[in-house]
Coordinates of C-alpha atoms in Angstrom, one line a residue:
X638 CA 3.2 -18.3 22.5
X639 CA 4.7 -19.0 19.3
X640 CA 3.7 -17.7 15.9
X641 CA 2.9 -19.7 12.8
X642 CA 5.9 -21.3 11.4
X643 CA 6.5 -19.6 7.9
X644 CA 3.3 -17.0 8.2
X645 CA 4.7 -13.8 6.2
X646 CA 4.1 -10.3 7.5
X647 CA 4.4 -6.9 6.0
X648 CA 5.7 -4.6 8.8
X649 CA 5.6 -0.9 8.0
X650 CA 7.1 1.7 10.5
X651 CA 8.8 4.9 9.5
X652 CA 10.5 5.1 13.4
X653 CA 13.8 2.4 12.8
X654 CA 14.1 1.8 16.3
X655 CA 9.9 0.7 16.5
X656 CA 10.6 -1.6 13.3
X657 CA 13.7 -3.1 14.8
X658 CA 11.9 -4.3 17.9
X659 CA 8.8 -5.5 16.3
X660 CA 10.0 -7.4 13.5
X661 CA 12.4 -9.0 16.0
X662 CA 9.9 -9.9 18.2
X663 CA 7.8 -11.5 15.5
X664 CA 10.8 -13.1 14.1
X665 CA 11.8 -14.7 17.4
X666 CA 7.9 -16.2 17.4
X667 CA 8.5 -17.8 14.2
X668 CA 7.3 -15.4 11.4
X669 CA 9.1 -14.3 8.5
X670 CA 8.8 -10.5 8.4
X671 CA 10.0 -7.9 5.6
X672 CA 9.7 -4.5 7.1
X673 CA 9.1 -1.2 4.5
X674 CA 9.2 2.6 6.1
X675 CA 6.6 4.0 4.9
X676 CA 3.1 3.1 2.4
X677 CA 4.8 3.5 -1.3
X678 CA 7.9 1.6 0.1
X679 CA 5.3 -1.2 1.1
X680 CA 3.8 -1.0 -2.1
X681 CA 7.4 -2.0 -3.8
X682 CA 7.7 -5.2 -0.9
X683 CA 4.1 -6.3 -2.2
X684 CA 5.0 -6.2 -5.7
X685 CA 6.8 -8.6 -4.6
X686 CA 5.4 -11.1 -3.2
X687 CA 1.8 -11.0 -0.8
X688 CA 2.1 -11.2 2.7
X689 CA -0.5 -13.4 5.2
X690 CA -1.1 -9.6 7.4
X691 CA 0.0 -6.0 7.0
X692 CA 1.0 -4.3 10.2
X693 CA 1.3 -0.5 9.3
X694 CA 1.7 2.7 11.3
X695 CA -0.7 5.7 10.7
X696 CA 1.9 8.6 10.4
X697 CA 4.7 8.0 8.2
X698 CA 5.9 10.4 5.5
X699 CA 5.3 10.0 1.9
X700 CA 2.3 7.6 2.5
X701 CA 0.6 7.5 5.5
X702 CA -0.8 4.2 6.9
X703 CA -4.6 5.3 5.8
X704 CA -3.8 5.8 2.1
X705 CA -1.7 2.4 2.1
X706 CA -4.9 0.6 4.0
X707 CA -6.4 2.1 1.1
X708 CA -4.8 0.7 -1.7
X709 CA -4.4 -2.8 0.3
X710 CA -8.6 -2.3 0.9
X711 CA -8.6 -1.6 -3.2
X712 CA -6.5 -4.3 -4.6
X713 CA -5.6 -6.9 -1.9
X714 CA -8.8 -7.0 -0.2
X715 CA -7.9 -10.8 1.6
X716 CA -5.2 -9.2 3.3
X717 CA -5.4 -8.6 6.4
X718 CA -4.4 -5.0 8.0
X719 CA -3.1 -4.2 11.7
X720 CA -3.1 -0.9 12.7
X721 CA -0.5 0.6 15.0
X722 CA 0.3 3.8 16.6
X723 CA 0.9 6.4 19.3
X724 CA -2.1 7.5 19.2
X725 CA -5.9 6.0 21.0
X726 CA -7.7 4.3 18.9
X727 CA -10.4 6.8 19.2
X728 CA -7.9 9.3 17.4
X729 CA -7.5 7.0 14.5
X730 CA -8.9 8.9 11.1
X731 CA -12.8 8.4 10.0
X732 CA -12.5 5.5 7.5
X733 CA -9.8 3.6 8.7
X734 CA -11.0 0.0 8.1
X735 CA -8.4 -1.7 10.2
X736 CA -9.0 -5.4 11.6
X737 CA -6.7 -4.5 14.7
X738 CA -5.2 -2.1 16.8
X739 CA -2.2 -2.3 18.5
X740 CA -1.1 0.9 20.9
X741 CA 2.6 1.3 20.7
X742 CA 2.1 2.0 24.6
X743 CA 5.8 0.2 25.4
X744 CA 4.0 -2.2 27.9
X745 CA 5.4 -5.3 25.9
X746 CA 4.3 -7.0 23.0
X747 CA 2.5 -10.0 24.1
X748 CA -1.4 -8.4 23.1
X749 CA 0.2 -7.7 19.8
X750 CA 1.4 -11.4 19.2
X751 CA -1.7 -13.0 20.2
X752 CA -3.7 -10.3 18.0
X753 CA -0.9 -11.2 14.9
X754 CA -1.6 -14.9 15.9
X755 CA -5.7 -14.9 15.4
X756 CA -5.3 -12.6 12.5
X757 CA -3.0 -15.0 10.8
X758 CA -5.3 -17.8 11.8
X759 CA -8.1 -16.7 10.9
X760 CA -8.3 -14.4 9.0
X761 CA -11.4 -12.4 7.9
X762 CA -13.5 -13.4 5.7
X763 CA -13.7 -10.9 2.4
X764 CA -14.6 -10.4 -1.1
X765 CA -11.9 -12.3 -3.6
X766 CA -9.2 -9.9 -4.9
X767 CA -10.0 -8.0 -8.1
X768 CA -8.9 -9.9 -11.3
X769 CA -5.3 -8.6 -12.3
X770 CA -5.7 -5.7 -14.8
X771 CA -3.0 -5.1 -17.4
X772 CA -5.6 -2.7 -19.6
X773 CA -4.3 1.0 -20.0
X774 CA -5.1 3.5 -17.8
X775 CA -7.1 6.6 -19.3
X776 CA -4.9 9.8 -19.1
X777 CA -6.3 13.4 -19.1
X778 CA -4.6 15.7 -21.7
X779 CA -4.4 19.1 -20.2
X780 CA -3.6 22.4 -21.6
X781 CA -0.1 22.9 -20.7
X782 CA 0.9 19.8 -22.3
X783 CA 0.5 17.2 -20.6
X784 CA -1.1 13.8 -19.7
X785 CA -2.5 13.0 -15.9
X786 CA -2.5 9.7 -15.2
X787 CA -3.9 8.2 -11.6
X788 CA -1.7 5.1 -10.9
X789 CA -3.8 1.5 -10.5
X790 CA -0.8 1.2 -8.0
X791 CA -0.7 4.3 -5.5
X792 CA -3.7 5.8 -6.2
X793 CA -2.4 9.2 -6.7
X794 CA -2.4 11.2 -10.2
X795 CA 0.8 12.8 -11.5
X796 CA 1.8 14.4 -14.6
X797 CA 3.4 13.3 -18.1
X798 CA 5.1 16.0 -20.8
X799 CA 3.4 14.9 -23.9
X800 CA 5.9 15.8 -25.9
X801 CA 8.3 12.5 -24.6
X802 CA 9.1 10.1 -27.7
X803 CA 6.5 7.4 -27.6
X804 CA 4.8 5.3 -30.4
X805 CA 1.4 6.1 -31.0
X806 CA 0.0 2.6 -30.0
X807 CA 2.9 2.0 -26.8
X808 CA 2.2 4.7 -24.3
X809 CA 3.8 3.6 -21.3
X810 CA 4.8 6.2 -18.1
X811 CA 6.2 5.1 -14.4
X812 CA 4.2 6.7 -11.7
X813 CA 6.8 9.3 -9.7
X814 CA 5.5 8.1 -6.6
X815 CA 5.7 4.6 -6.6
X816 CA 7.5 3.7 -9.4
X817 CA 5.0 1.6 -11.0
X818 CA 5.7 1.1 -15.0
X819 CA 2.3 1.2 -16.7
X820 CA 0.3 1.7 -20.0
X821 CA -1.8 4.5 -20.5
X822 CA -4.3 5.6 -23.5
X823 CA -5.1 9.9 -24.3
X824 CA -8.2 11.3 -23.8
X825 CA -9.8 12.5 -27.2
X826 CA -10.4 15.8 -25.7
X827 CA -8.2 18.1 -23.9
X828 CA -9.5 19.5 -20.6
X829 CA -8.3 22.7 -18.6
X830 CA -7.0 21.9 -15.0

């Protein structure tokens, strides 16, 4: 069974070995496939450029394969997302909304191709992405000095000294975990953490 010609997928896999043999697979069926190791490295391959499916494992370090699905649930919601893993399905975390499972079981890869295939296809049917926001992110001023700042990106918070060189009206901070430049505006009133 051959893929569809030119059908881009996002394959994320923190084993090399695992994202050897699956992208080759789906390579040799006519995909094109760019392959990230773990969730804020496929973050970077979406800025990118969007894939047509997002196969993701569930435990890789830095950003596990929920909190991606997460963010891809958030911002990309057309996408859709193929779980795989070690692990029974029944094992998968509350909350996962995956549109497949695949079982890294080592029994071939044929189930997986004709599961890429459909969801490629057809996929399902969802809400239109949210409209792209370039506003400023609201920080939190915080005792010790600093700004948090969740990152539209990631989805994870992190910290800015306040006393960096910045014009009042051009606060700008890249997120520490994904790398994600952004604008930001202060809170009026500082809060303890």
């Amino acid at each position: 069974m051959l893929g569809q010609i030119g059908k881009r997928i996002l394959f994320v896999d923190d084993e090399p070995l695992i994202r050897k043999l699956i992208s080759g697979y789906l390579v040799a069926a006519g995909y094109v496939v760019r392959t990230a190791v773990d969730g804020l490295d496929a973050l970077g391959k979406l800025r990118a450029g969007l894939p047509d499916l997002i196969i993701s494992d569930l435990n890789m370090p830095r950003m596990s394969g929920p909190e991606l699905l997460a963010v891809v649930r958030k911002r990309f919601p057309q996408i859709p997302v193929m779980i795989i893993s070690s692990e029974s399905a029944n094992a998968m975390p509350v909350g996962v909304a995956a549109d497949a499972y695949y079982h890294k079981s080592g029994a071939g890869f044929q189930q997986l191709l004709e599961t890429v295939s459909d969801l490629t296809r057809k996929p399902p049917i969802r809400d239109a992405p949210p409209p792209i926001d370039n506003e400023p992110i609201q920080a939190r001023r915080v005792w010790d000095r600093h700004y948090i700042i969740k990152c539209e990106d990631c989805l994870r918070e992190f910290s800015v000294p306040r006393g960096l060189p910045m014009r009042r009206d051009e606060k700008q901070a890249i997120c520490v975990h994904c790398g994600k430049v952004g604008p930001f505006l202060v809170a009026e009133h500082p809060e303890a953490c």
